[in-house]
């Protein structure tokens, strides 16, 4: 939080002026955007009411490739920063899960569920195990934090919640660890073979089967 943020002086704001209007945090940065537009004439979003649509997303996919693994992806700077997590993210802070960085993926990849054809890179079945919004715990560039080898963040997913940290310990090896907060528990990670897609409720096997059925895309 910036010390000069106007919200800091909210307690002693003047008795007149704009003080009668309730303002959300997002209103400040969207003021210019709105000032330039007539929302009775444009279909563009005004951005009022609900939280901003632009909250960065995360996705955890389960990928039955040459080895079964989870793919953990965080939206940052217009791409999905990605790690392969062999045993998957755990809800138990005592679990230090190996996370091997993989190439940045396009944002649209967070919607991918299905079968990568035999012979193609990453051939095998993918399901979307969890998804939601995420945010870094600290201000500043996510890319820069990752370059320094440490990122703490919060997940607000369908399955995963609360604080996590990604920490590099070797050039190509990171650890993904749950923070000990009220969302921590001893459940760990479900069996990926039995785990179900958060979108379709299907297992890997059911997803592979439905993809290979005649008449189904
Ligand atoms: Mn993968």
mmCIF file with all atom_site columns, C-alpha atoms and ligand atoms in Angstrom:
data_model
loop_
_atom_site.group_PDB
_atom_site.id
_atom_site.type_symbol
_atom_site.label_atom_id
_atom_site.label_alt_id
_atom_site.label_comp_id
_atom_site.label_asym_id
_atom_site.label_entity_id
_atom_site.label_seq_id
_atom_site.pdbx_PDB_ins_code
_atom_site.Cartn_x
_atom_site.Cartn_y
_atom_site.Cartn_z
_atom_site.occupancy
_atom_site.B_iso_or_equiv
_atom_site.pdbx_formal_charge
_atom_site.auth_seq_id
_atom_site.auth_comp_id
_atom_site.auth_asym_id
_atom_site.auth_atom_id
_atom_site.pdbx_PDB_model_num
ATOM   1   C  CA  . UNK A 1 1   ? 0.000   0.000   0.000   1.00 0.00 ? 1   UNK A CA  1
ATOM   2   C  CA  . UNK A 1 2   ? 1.288   3.397   -1.013  1.00 0.00 ? 2   UNK A CA  1
ATOM   3   C  CA  . UNK A 1 3   ? 1.538   5.771   1.955   1.00 0.00 ? 3   UNK A CA  1
ATOM   4   C  CA  . UNK A 1 4   ? 0.235   8.670   -0.081  1.00 0.00 ? 4   UNK A CA  1
ATOM   5   C  CA  . UNK A 1 5   ? -2.930  6.776   -1.038  1.00 0.00 ? 5   UNK A CA  1
ATOM   6   C  CA  . UNK A 1 6   ? -5.972  9.029   -0.451  1.00 0.00 ? 6   UNK A CA  1
ATOM   7   C  CA  . UNK A 1 7   ? -7.692  6.283   1.567   1.00 0.00 ? 7   UNK A CA  1
ATOM   8   C  CA  . UNK A 1 8   ? -5.135  6.891   4.324   1.00 0.00 ? 8   UNK A CA  1
ATOM   9   C  CA  . UNK A 1 9   ? -6.578  10.331  4.978   1.00 0.00 ? 9   UNK A CA  1
ATOM   10  C  CA  . UNK A 1 10  ? -10.193 9.186   4.834   1.00 0.00 ? 10  UNK A CA  1
ATOM   11  C  CA  . UNK A 1 11  ? -10.632 9.856   8.566   1.00 0.00 ? 11  UNK A CA  1
ATOM   12  C  CA  . UNK A 1 12  ? -9.994  13.571  8.262   1.00 0.00 ? 12  UNK A CA  1
ATOM   13  C  CA  . UNK A 1 13  ? -11.378 14.372  4.856   1.00 0.00 ? 13  UNK A CA  1
ATOM   14  C  CA  . UNK A 1 14  ? -13.220 17.682  4.436   1.00 0.00 ? 14  UNK A CA  1
ATOM   15  C  CA  . UNK A 1 15  ? -16.924 17.846  5.243   1.00 0.00 ? 15  UNK A CA  1
ATOM   16  C  CA  . UNK A 1 16  ? -17.799 18.842  1.691   1.00 0.00 ? 16  UNK A CA  1
ATOM   17  C  CA  . UNK A 1 17  ? -16.652 18.032  -1.829  1.00 0.00 ? 17  UNK A CA  1
ATOM   18  C  CA  . UNK A 1 18  ? -16.651 14.372  -2.905  1.00 0.00 ? 18  UNK A CA  1
ATOM   19  C  CA  . UNK A 1 19  ? -16.838 12.992  0.595   1.00 0.00 ? 19  UNK A CA  1
ATOM   20  C  CA  . UNK A 1 20  ? -20.537 12.194  0.318   1.00 0.00 ? 20  UNK A CA  1
ATOM   21  C  CA  . UNK A 1 21  ? -19.930 9.599   -2.424  1.00 0.00 ? 21  UNK A CA  1
ATOM   22  C  CA  . UNK A 1 22  ? -18.970 6.066   -1.501  1.00 0.00 ? 22  UNK A CA  1
ATOM   23  C  CA  . UNK A 1 23  ? -15.996 5.016   -3.570  1.00 0.00 ? 23  UNK A CA  1
ATOM   24  C  CA  . UNK A 1 24  ? -14.403 1.651   -4.213  1.00 0.00 ? 24  UNK A CA  1
ATOM   25  C  CA  . UNK A 1 25  ? -10.635 1.220   -4.413  1.00 0.00 ? 25  UNK A CA  1
ATOM   26  C  CA  . UNK A 1 26  ? -10.918 0.523   -8.159  1.00 0.00 ? 26  UNK A CA  1
ATOM   27  C  CA  . UNK A 1 27  ? -12.752 3.797   -8.789  1.00 0.00 ? 27  UNK A CA  1
ATOM   28  C  CA  . UNK A 1 28  ? -9.549  5.794   -8.495  1.00 0.00 ? 28  UNK A CA  1
ATOM   29  C  CA  . UNK A 1 29  ? -7.699  4.069   -11.345 1.00 0.00 ? 29  UNK A CA  1
ATOM   30  C  CA  . UNK A 1 30  ? -10.795 3.800   -13.553 1.00 0.00 ? 30  UNK A CA  1
ATOM   31  C  CA  . UNK A 1 31  ? -11.740 7.455   -13.247 1.00 0.00 ? 31  UNK A CA  1
ATOM   32  C  CA  . UNK A 1 32  ? -9.936  8.454   -16.444 1.00 0.00 ? 32  UNK A CA  1
ATOM   33  C  CA  . UNK A 1 33  ? -11.331 5.449   -18.365 1.00 0.00 ? 33  UNK A CA  1
ATOM   34  C  CA  . UNK A 1 34  ? -14.861 6.410   -17.380 1.00 0.00 ? 34  UNK A CA  1
ATOM   35  C  CA  . UNK A 1 35  ? -14.417 10.121  -17.934 1.00 0.00 ? 35  UNK A CA  1
ATOM   36  C  CA  . UNK A 1 36  ? -13.677 9.472   -21.610 1.00 0.00 ? 36  UNK A CA  1
ATOM   37  C  CA  . UNK A 1 37  ? -16.719 7.307   -22.245 1.00 0.00 ? 37  UNK A CA  1
ATOM   38  C  CA  . UNK A 1 38  ? -20.492 7.674   -22.430 1.00 0.00 ? 38  UNK A CA  1
ATOM   39  C  CA  . UNK A 1 39  ? -21.795 4.326   -21.248 1.00 0.00 ? 39  UNK A CA  1
ATOM   40  C  CA  . UNK A 1 40  ? -25.232 5.032   -22.704 1.00 0.00 ? 40  UNK A CA  1
ATOM   41  C  CA  . UNK A 1 41  ? -23.500 4.968   -26.109 1.00 0.00 ? 41  UNK A CA  1
ATOM   42  C  CA  . UNK A 1 42  ? -20.795 2.340   -25.782 1.00 0.00 ? 42  UNK A CA  1
ATOM   43  C  CA  . UNK A 1 43  ? -21.066 -1.356  -24.985 1.00 0.00 ? 43  UNK A CA  1
ATOM   44  C  CA  . UNK A 1 44  ? -17.732 -1.263  -23.173 1.00 0.00 ? 44  UNK A CA  1
ATOM   45  C  CA  . UNK A 1 45  ? -17.909 -2.185  -19.490 1.00 0.00 ? 45  UNK A CA  1
ATOM   46  C  CA  . UNK A 1 46  ? -18.193 0.676   -17.054 1.00 0.00 ? 46  UNK A CA  1
ATOM   47  C  CA  . UNK A 1 47  ? -16.587 -1.325  -14.315 1.00 0.00 ? 47  UNK A CA  1
ATOM   48  C  CA  . UNK A 1 48  ? -19.062 -0.409  -11.605 1.00 0.00 ? 48  UNK A CA  1
ATOM   49  C  CA  . UNK A 1 49  ? -20.381 -2.695  -8.909  1.00 0.00 ? 49  UNK A CA  1
ATOM   50  C  CA  . UNK A 1 50  ? -18.721 -6.098  -8.797  1.00 0.00 ? 50  UNK A CA  1
ATOM   51  C  CA  . UNK A 1 51  ? -14.945 -6.660  -8.452  1.00 0.00 ? 51  UNK A CA  1
ATOM   52  C  CA  . UNK A 1 52  ? -12.896 -5.896  -11.562 1.00 0.00 ? 52  UNK A CA  1
ATOM   53  C  CA  . UNK A 1 53  ? -13.053 -8.471  -14.350 1.00 0.00 ? 53  UNK A CA  1
ATOM   54  C  CA  . UNK A 1 54  ? -9.324  -8.119  -14.722 1.00 0.00 ? 54  UNK A CA  1
ATOM   55  C  CA  . UNK A 1 55  ? -8.388  -10.055 -11.566 1.00 0.00 ? 55  UNK A CA  1
ATOM   56  C  CA  . UNK A 1 56  ? -5.597  -12.379 -12.693 1.00 0.00 ? 56  UNK A CA  1
ATOM   57  C  CA  . UNK A 1 57  ? -6.569  -16.040 -12.955 1.00 0.00 ? 57  UNK A CA  1
ATOM   58  C  CA  . UNK A 1 58  ? -4.860  -19.248 -12.036 1.00 0.00 ? 58  UNK A CA  1
ATOM   59  C  CA  . UNK A 1 59  ? -5.483  -22.761 -13.227 1.00 0.00 ? 59  UNK A CA  1
ATOM   60  C  CA  . UNK A 1 60  ? -4.321  -26.180 -12.067 1.00 0.00 ? 60  UNK A CA  1
ATOM   61  C  CA  . UNK A 1 61  ? -4.563  -28.845 -14.734 1.00 0.00 ? 61  UNK A CA  1
ATOM   62  C  CA  . UNK A 1 62  ? -3.920  -32.561 -14.332 1.00 0.00 ? 62  UNK A CA  1
ATOM   63  C  CA  . UNK A 1 63  ? -1.981  -33.898 -17.274 1.00 0.00 ? 63  UNK A CA  1
ATOM   64  C  CA  . UNK A 1 64  ? -1.733  -37.604 -17.982 1.00 0.00 ? 64  UNK A CA  1
ATOM   65  C  CA  . UNK A 1 65  ? 1.351   -37.398 -20.206 1.00 0.00 ? 65  UNK A CA  1
ATOM   66  C  CA  . UNK A 1 66  ? 4.431   -39.666 -20.249 1.00 0.00 ? 66  UNK A CA  1
ATOM   67  C  CA  . UNK A 1 67  ? 4.321   -39.083 -16.505 1.00 0.00 ? 67  UNK A CA  1
ATOM   68  C  CA  . UNK A 1 68  ? 1.167   -38.053 -14.650 1.00 0.00 ? 68  UNK A CA  1
ATOM   69  C  CA  . UNK A 1 69  ? 1.582   -34.545 -13.205 1.00 0.00 ? 69  UNK A CA  1
ATOM   70  C  CA  . UNK A 1 70  ? -0.196  -31.346 -12.293 1.00 0.00 ? 70  UNK A CA  1
ATOM   71  C  CA  . UNK A 1 71  ? 0.391   -28.114 -14.216 1.00 0.00 ? 71  UNK A CA  1
ATOM   72  C  CA  . UNK A 1 72  ? 0.199   -25.013 -12.046 1.00 0.00 ? 72  UNK A CA  1
ATOM   73  C  CA  . UNK A 1 73  ? -0.314  -21.758 -13.958 1.00 0.00 ? 73  UNK A CA  1
ATOM   74  C  CA  . UNK A 1 74  ? -0.543  -18.142 -12.799 1.00 0.00 ? 74  UNK A CA  1
ATOM   75  C  CA  . UNK A 1 75  ? -1.664  -15.320 -15.071 1.00 0.00 ? 75  UNK A CA  1
ATOM   76  C  CA  . UNK A 1 76  ? 0.942   -12.552 -15.091 1.00 0.00 ? 76  UNK A CA  1
ATOM   77  C  CA  . UNK A 1 77  ? 2.001   -9.968  -17.668 1.00 0.00 ? 77  UNK A CA  1
ATOM   78  C  CA  . UNK A 1 78  ? -0.329  -11.359 -20.325 1.00 0.00 ? 78  UNK A CA  1
ATOM   79  C  CA  . UNK A 1 79  ? 0.773   -14.996 -20.125 1.00 0.00 ? 79  UNK A CA  1
ATOM   80  C  CA  . UNK A 1 80  ? 0.373   -18.015 -17.894 1.00 0.00 ? 80  UNK A CA  1
ATOM   81  C  CA  . UNK A 1 81  ? 3.543   -18.536 -15.850 1.00 0.00 ? 81  UNK A CA  1
ATOM   82  C  CA  . UNK A 1 82  ? 3.766   -22.326 -15.577 1.00 0.00 ? 82  UNK A CA  1
ATOM   83  C  CA  . UNK A 1 83  ? 5.226   -25.082 -13.434 1.00 0.00 ? 83  UNK A CA  1
ATOM   84  C  CA  . UNK A 1 84  ? 4.867   -28.838 -13.632 1.00 0.00 ? 84  UNK A CA  1
ATOM   85  C  CA  . UNK A 1 85  ? 4.142   -30.135 -10.128 1.00 0.00 ? 85  UNK A CA  1
ATOM   86  C  CA  . UNK A 1 86  ? 4.556   -33.934 -10.117 1.00 0.00 ? 86  UNK A CA  1
ATOM   87  C  CA  . UNK A 1 87  ? 2.622   -34.527 -6.893  1.00 0.00 ? 87  UNK A CA  1
ATOM   88  C  CA  . UNK A 1 88  ? 0.331   -31.516 -7.165  1.00 0.00 ? 88  UNK A CA  1
ATOM   89  C  CA  . UNK A 1 89  ? -0.274  -28.563 -4.833  1.00 0.00 ? 89  UNK A CA  1
ATOM   90  C  CA  . UNK A 1 90  ? -0.955  -29.597 -1.237  1.00 0.00 ? 90  UNK A CA  1
ATOM   91  C  CA  . UNK A 1 91  ? -3.220  -28.028 1.382   1.00 0.00 ? 91  UNK A CA  1
ATOM   92  C  CA  . UNK A 1 92  ? -0.774  -29.238 4.064   1.00 0.00 ? 92  UNK A CA  1
ATOM   93  C  CA  . UNK A 1 93  ? 1.936   -26.659 4.961   1.00 0.00 ? 93  UNK A CA  1
ATOM   94  C  CA  . UNK A 1 94  ? 4.305   -29.501 5.854   1.00 0.00 ? 94  UNK A CA  1
ATOM   95  C  CA  . UNK A 1 95  ? 4.381   -30.643 2.206   1.00 0.00 ? 95  UNK A CA  1
ATOM   96  C  CA  . UNK A 1 96  ? 7.084   -29.083 0.074   1.00 0.00 ? 96  UNK A CA  1
ATOM   97  C  CA  . UNK A 1 97  ? 6.057   -29.859 -3.471  1.00 0.00 ? 97  UNK A CA  1
ATOM   98  C  CA  . UNK A 1 98  ? 8.591   -29.846 -6.263  1.00 0.00 ? 98  UNK A CA  1
ATOM   99  C  CA  . UNK A 1 99  ? 7.569   -27.430 -9.024  1.00 0.00 ? 99  UNK A CA  1
ATOM   100 C  CA  . UNK A 1 100 ? 9.573   -27.489 -12.266 1.00 0.00 ? 100 UNK A CA  1
ATOM   101 C  CA  . UNK A 1 101 ? 9.196   -24.348 -14.387 1.00 0.00 ? 101 UNK A CA  1
ATOM   102 C  CA  . UNK A 1 102 ? 7.874   -24.879 -17.904 1.00 0.00 ? 102 UNK A CA  1
ATOM   103 C  CA  . UNK A 1 103 ? 7.417   -22.425 -20.751 1.00 0.00 ? 103 UNK A CA  1
ATOM   104 C  CA  . UNK A 1 104 ? 4.935   -19.552 -20.483 1.00 0.00 ? 104 UNK A CA  1
ATOM   105 C  CA  . UNK A 1 105 ? 1.563   -20.539 -21.900 1.00 0.00 ? 105 UNK A CA  1
ATOM   106 C  CA  . UNK A 1 106 ? -1.009  -18.309 -23.638 1.00 0.00 ? 106 UNK A CA  1
ATOM   107 C  CA  . UNK A 1 107 ? -3.868  -17.067 -21.452 1.00 0.00 ? 107 UNK A CA  1
ATOM   108 C  CA  . UNK A 1 108 ? -6.384  -19.114 -23.428 1.00 0.00 ? 108 UNK A CA  1
ATOM   109 C  CA  . UNK A 1 109 ? -4.686  -22.258 -22.214 1.00 0.00 ? 109 UNK A CA  1
ATOM   110 C  CA  . UNK A 1 110 ? -6.526  -21.978 -18.928 1.00 0.00 ? 110 UNK A CA  1
ATOM   111 C  CA  . UNK A 1 111 ? -9.630  -23.173 -20.798 1.00 0.00 ? 111 UNK A CA  1
ATOM   112 C  CA  . UNK A 1 112 ? -7.941  -26.227 -22.245 1.00 0.00 ? 112 UNK A CA  1
ATOM   113 C  CA  . UNK A 1 113 ? -9.311  -29.600 -21.287 1.00 0.00 ? 113 UNK A CA  1
ATOM   114 C  CA  . UNK A 1 114 ? -9.192  -32.617 -23.557 1.00 0.00 ? 114 UNK A CA  1
ATOM   115 C  CA  . UNK A 1 115 ? -6.778  -34.885 -25.320 1.00 0.00 ? 115 UNK A CA  1
ATOM   116 C  CA  . UNK A 1 116 ? -3.439  -33.907 -26.870 1.00 0.00 ? 116 UNK A CA  1
ATOM   117 C  CA  . UNK A 1 117 ? -3.000  -36.276 -29.805 1.00 0.00 ? 117 UNK A CA  1
ATOM   118 C  CA  . UNK A 1 118 ? -0.406  -39.068 -29.747 1.00 0.00 ? 118 UNK A CA  1
ATOM   119 C  CA  . UNK A 1 119 ? 2.908   -37.889 -31.134 1.00 0.00 ? 119 UNK A CA  1
ATOM   120 C  CA  . UNK A 1 120 ? 2.279   -34.254 -30.197 1.00 0.00 ? 120 UNK A CA  1
ATOM   121 C  CA  . UNK A 1 121 ? 4.208   -32.421 -27.478 1.00 0.00 ? 121 UNK A CA  1
ATOM   122 C  CA  . UNK A 1 122 ? 2.669   -33.342 -24.115 1.00 0.00 ? 122 UNK A CA  1
ATOM   123 C  CA  . UNK A 1 123 ? 0.493   -36.040 -25.672 1.00 0.00 ? 123 UNK A CA  1
ATOM   124 C  CA  . UNK A 1 124 ? -2.167  -37.263 -23.262 1.00 0.00 ? 124 UNK A CA  1
ATOM   125 C  CA  . UNK A 1 125 ? -5.295  -36.141 -21.444 1.00 0.00 ? 125 UNK A CA  1
ATOM   126 C  CA  . UNK A 1 126 ? -5.717  -32.841 -19.587 1.00 0.00 ? 126 UNK A CA  1
ATOM   127 C  CA  . UNK A 1 127 ? -8.429  -31.881 -17.110 1.00 0.00 ? 127 UNK A CA  1
ATOM   128 C  CA  . UNK A 1 128 ? -8.946  -28.554 -15.368 1.00 0.00 ? 128 UNK A CA  1
ATOM   129 C  CA  . UNK A 1 129 ? -8.714  -29.576 -11.725 1.00 0.00 ? 129 UNK A CA  1
ATOM   130 C  CA  . UNK A 1 130 ? -8.984  -26.115 -10.164 1.00 0.00 ? 130 UNK A CA  1
ATOM   131 C  CA  . UNK A 1 131 ? -9.237  -22.502 -11.246 1.00 0.00 ? 131 UNK A CA  1
ATOM   132 C  CA  . UNK A 1 132 ? -9.999  -19.084 -9.863  1.00 0.00 ? 132 UNK A CA  1
ATOM   133 C  CA  . UNK A 1 133 ? -8.527  -15.714 -9.055  1.00 0.00 ? 133 UNK A CA  1
ATOM   134 C  CA  . UNK A 1 134 ? -5.127  -15.143 -7.503  1.00 0.00 ? 134 UNK A CA  1
ATOM   135 C  CA  . UNK A 1 135 ? -3.153  -12.182 -6.282  1.00 0.00 ? 135 UNK A CA  1
ATOM   136 C  CA  . UNK A 1 136 ? 0.418   -11.578 -5.196  1.00 0.00 ? 136 UNK A CA  1
ATOM   137 C  CA  . UNK A 1 137 ? 0.905   -10.676 -1.531  1.00 0.00 ? 137 UNK A CA  1
ATOM   138 C  CA  . UNK A 1 138 ? 3.243   -7.833  -2.351  1.00 0.00 ? 138 UNK A CA  1
ATOM   139 C  CA  . UNK A 1 139 ? 3.009   -4.886  -4.717  1.00 0.00 ? 139 UNK A CA  1
ATOM   140 C  CA  . UNK A 1 140 ? 5.319   -4.803  -7.680  1.00 0.00 ? 140 UNK A CA  1
ATOM   141 C  CA  . UNK A 1 141 ? 6.105   -6.900  -10.697 1.00 0.00 ? 141 UNK A CA  1
ATOM   142 C  CA  . UNK A 1 142 ? 5.308   -10.599 -10.534 1.00 0.00 ? 142 UNK A CA  1
ATOM   143 C  CA  . UNK A 1 143 ? 7.843   -11.265 -13.272 1.00 0.00 ? 143 UNK A CA  1
ATOM   144 C  CA  . UNK A 1 144 ? 10.499  -9.512  -11.193 1.00 0.00 ? 144 UNK A CA  1
ATOM   145 C  CA  . UNK A 1 145 ? 9.593   -11.484 -8.063  1.00 0.00 ? 145 UNK A CA  1
ATOM   146 C  CA  . UNK A 1 146 ? 9.879   -14.697 -10.074 1.00 0.00 ? 146 UNK A CA  1
ATOM   147 C  CA  . UNK A 1 147 ? 13.242  -13.577 -11.456 1.00 0.00 ? 147 UNK A CA  1
ATOM   148 C  CA  . UNK A 1 148 ? 14.373  -13.214 -7.835  1.00 0.00 ? 148 UNK A CA  1
ATOM   149 C  CA  . UNK A 1 149 ? 13.096  -16.704 -7.098  1.00 0.00 ? 149 UNK A CA  1
ATOM   150 C  CA  . UNK A 1 150 ? 10.355  -15.994 -4.564  1.00 0.00 ? 150 UNK A CA  1
ATOM   151 C  CA  . UNK A 1 151 ? 6.647   -15.230 -4.845  1.00 0.00 ? 151 UNK A CA  1
ATOM   152 C  CA  . UNK A 1 152 ? 4.033   -15.273 -2.097  1.00 0.00 ? 152 UNK A CA  1
ATOM   153 C  CA  . UNK A 1 153 ? 0.412   -15.136 -3.166  1.00 0.00 ? 153 UNK A CA  1
ATOM   154 C  CA  . UNK A 1 154 ? -3.194  -15.977 -2.380  1.00 0.00 ? 154 UNK A CA  1
ATOM   155 C  CA  . UNK A 1 155 ? -5.461  -18.315 -4.318  1.00 0.00 ? 155 UNK A CA  1
ATOM   156 C  CA  . UNK A 1 156 ? -9.222  -18.003 -4.450  1.00 0.00 ? 156 UNK A CA  1
ATOM   157 C  CA  . UNK A 1 157 ? -10.147 -21.132 -6.359  1.00 0.00 ? 157 UNK A CA  1
ATOM   158 C  CA  . UNK A 1 158 ? -12.887 -23.735 -6.282  1.00 0.00 ? 158 UNK A CA  1
ATOM   159 C  CA  . UNK A 1 159 ? -10.603 -26.105 -4.369  1.00 0.00 ? 159 UNK A CA  1
ATOM   160 C  CA  . UNK A 1 160 ? -7.465  -24.234 -3.349  1.00 0.00 ? 160 UNK A CA  1
ATOM   161 C  CA  . UNK A 1 161 ? -7.636  -21.224 -1.033  1.00 0.00 ? 161 UNK A CA  1
ATOM   162 C  CA  . UNK A 1 162 ? -5.393  -18.919 0.937   1.00 0.00 ? 162 UNK A CA  1
ATOM   163 C  CA  . UNK A 1 163 ? -1.678  -18.310 1.025   1.00 0.00 ? 163 UNK A CA  1
ATOM   164 C  CA  . UNK A 1 164 ? 0.992   -20.163 -0.907  1.00 0.00 ? 164 UNK A CA  1
ATOM   165 C  CA  . UNK A 1 165 ? 4.640   -19.559 -1.719  1.00 0.00 ? 165 UNK A CA  1
ATOM   166 C  CA  . UNK A 1 166 ? 6.774   -20.509 -4.689  1.00 0.00 ? 166 UNK A CA  1
ATOM   167 C  CA  . UNK A 1 167 ? 10.495  -20.515 -3.911  1.00 0.00 ? 167 UNK A CA  1
ATOM   168 C  CA  . UNK A 1 168 ? 13.378  -21.426 -6.203  1.00 0.00 ? 168 UNK A CA  1
ATOM   169 C  CA  . UNK A 1 169 ? 16.047  -23.636 -4.671  1.00 0.00 ? 169 UNK A CA  1
ATOM   170 C  CA  . UNK A 1 170 ? 17.900  -24.719 -7.794  1.00 0.00 ? 170 UNK A CA  1
ATOM   171 C  CA  . UNK A 1 171 ? 18.068  -23.290 -11.277 1.00 0.00 ? 171 UNK A CA  1
ATOM   172 C  CA  . UNK A 1 172 ? 15.217  -25.428 -12.597 1.00 0.00 ? 172 UNK A CA  1
ATOM   173 C  CA  . UNK A 1 173 ? 13.571  -26.463 -9.359  1.00 0.00 ? 173 UNK A CA  1
ATOM   174 C  CA  . UNK A 1 174 ? 11.107  -24.608 -7.148  1.00 0.00 ? 174 UNK A CA  1
ATOM   175 C  CA  . UNK A 1 175 ? 9.057   -25.553 -4.106  1.00 0.00 ? 175 UNK A CA  1
ATOM   176 C  CA  . UNK A 1 176 ? 5.330   -24.874 -3.865  1.00 0.00 ? 176 UNK A CA  1
ATOM   177 C  CA  . UNK A 1 177 ? 4.253   -24.705 -0.212  1.00 0.00 ? 177 UNK A CA  1
ATOM   178 C  CA  . UNK A 1 178 ? 0.946   -23.909 1.492   1.00 0.00 ? 178 UNK A CA  1
ATOM   179 C  CA  . UNK A 1 179 ? 1.073   -21.171 4.100   1.00 0.00 ? 179 UNK A CA  1
ATOM   180 C  CA  . UNK A 1 180 ? -0.137  -22.109 7.569   1.00 0.00 ? 180 UNK A CA  1
ATOM   181 C  CA  . UNK A 1 181 ? -3.383  -20.137 7.550   1.00 0.00 ? 181 UNK A CA  1
ATOM   182 C  CA  . UNK A 1 182 ? -7.040  -20.957 8.180   1.00 0.00 ? 182 UNK A CA  1
ATOM   183 C  CA  . UNK A 1 183 ? -7.261  -22.674 4.789   1.00 0.00 ? 183 UNK A CA  1
ATOM   184 C  CA  . UNK A 1 184 ? -4.475  -25.119 5.631   1.00 0.00 ? 184 UNK A CA  1
ATOM   185 C  CA  . UNK A 1 185 ? -5.388  -28.704 6.485   1.00 0.00 ? 185 UNK A CA  1
ATOM   186 C  CA  . UNK A 1 186 ? -3.916  -32.171 6.370   1.00 0.00 ? 186 UNK A CA  1
ATOM   187 C  CA  . UNK A 1 187 ? -5.793  -33.382 3.318   1.00 0.00 ? 187 UNK A CA  1
ATOM   188 C  CA  . UNK A 1 188 ? -2.883  -32.869 0.964   1.00 0.00 ? 188 UNK A CA  1
ATOM   189 C  CA  . UNK A 1 189 ? -3.765  -33.568 -2.667  1.00 0.00 ? 189 UNK A CA  1
ATOM   190 C  CA  . UNK A 1 190 ? -6.392  -35.959 -4.018  1.00 0.00 ? 190 UNK A CA  1
ATOM   191 C  CA  . UNK A 1 191 ? -5.380  -38.959 -6.091  1.00 0.00 ? 191 UNK A CA  1
ATOM   192 C  CA  . UNK A 1 192 ? -5.014  -37.499 -9.610  1.00 0.00 ? 192 UNK A CA  1
ATOM   193 C  CA  . UNK A 1 193 ? -6.477  -40.629 -11.178 1.00 0.00 ? 193 UNK A CA  1
ATOM   194 C  CA  . UNK A 1 194 ? -9.710  -40.206 -9.245  1.00 0.00 ? 194 UNK A CA  1
ATOM   195 C  CA  . UNK A 1 195 ? -9.746  -36.389 -9.200  1.00 0.00 ? 195 UNK A CA  1
ATOM   196 C  CA  . UNK A 1 196 ? -12.443 -34.659 -11.224 1.00 0.00 ? 196 UNK A CA  1
ATOM   197 C  CA  . UNK A 1 197 ? -12.534 -31.690 -13.552 1.00 0.00 ? 197 UNK A CA  1
ATOM   198 C  CA  . UNK A 1 198 ? -13.910 -28.588 -11.860 1.00 0.00 ? 198 UNK A CA  1
ATOM   199 C  CA  . UNK A 1 199 ? -15.766 -27.797 -15.102 1.00 0.00 ? 199 UNK A CA  1
ATOM   200 C  CA  . UNK A 1 200 ? -17.211 -31.124 -16.220 1.00 0.00 ? 200 UNK A CA  1
ATOM   201 C  CA  . UNK A 1 201 ? -16.927 -33.344 -13.153 1.00 0.00 ? 201 UNK A CA  1
ATOM   202 C  CA  . UNK A 1 202 ? -15.101 -35.902 -15.308 1.00 0.00 ? 202 UNK A CA  1
ATOM   203 C  CA  . UNK A 1 203 ? -11.993 -37.860 -14.385 1.00 0.00 ? 203 UNK A CA  1
ATOM   204 C  CA  . UNK A 1 204 ? -9.001  -38.081 -16.729 1.00 0.00 ? 204 UNK A CA  1
ATOM   205 C  CA  . UNK A 1 205 ? -10.250 -41.434 -17.959 1.00 0.00 ? 205 UNK A CA  1
ATOM   206 C  CA  . UNK A 1 206 ? -13.787 -40.179 -18.598 1.00 0.00 ? 206 UNK A CA  1
ATOM   207 C  CA  . UNK A 1 207 ? -12.375 -37.159 -20.434 1.00 0.00 ? 207 UNK A CA  1
ATOM   208 C  CA  . UNK A 1 208 ? -10.194 -39.385 -22.631 1.00 0.00 ? 208 UNK A CA  1
ATOM   209 C  CA  . UNK A 1 209 ? -13.132 -41.683 -23.308 1.00 0.00 ? 209 UNK A CA  1
ATOM   210 C  CA  . UNK A 1 210 ? -15.564 -38.929 -24.270 1.00 0.00 ? 210 UNK A CA  1
ATOM   211 C  CA  . UNK A 1 211 ? -12.942 -37.420 -26.582 1.00 0.00 ? 211 UNK A CA  1
ATOM   212 C  CA  . UNK A 1 212 ? -12.473 -40.702 -28.454 1.00 0.00 ? 212 UNK A CA  1
ATOM   213 C  CA  . UNK A 1 213 ? -16.177 -41.499 -28.765 1.00 0.00 ? 213 UNK A CA  1
ATOM   214 C  CA  . UNK A 1 214 ? -17.440 -41.264 -32.360 1.00 0.00 ? 214 UNK A CA  1
ATOM   215 C  CA  . UNK A 1 215 ? -19.564 -38.191 -32.908 1.00 0.00 ? 215 UNK A CA  1
ATOM   216 C  CA  . UNK A 1 216 ? -17.947 -36.271 -30.066 1.00 0.00 ? 216 UNK A CA  1
ATOM   217 C  CA  . UNK A 1 217 ? -15.349 -33.603 -30.622 1.00 0.00 ? 217 UNK A CA  1
HETATM 218 MN MN1 . LIG B 2 .   ? 1.938   -30.783 -18.483 1.00 0.00 ? 1   LIG B MN1 1
#
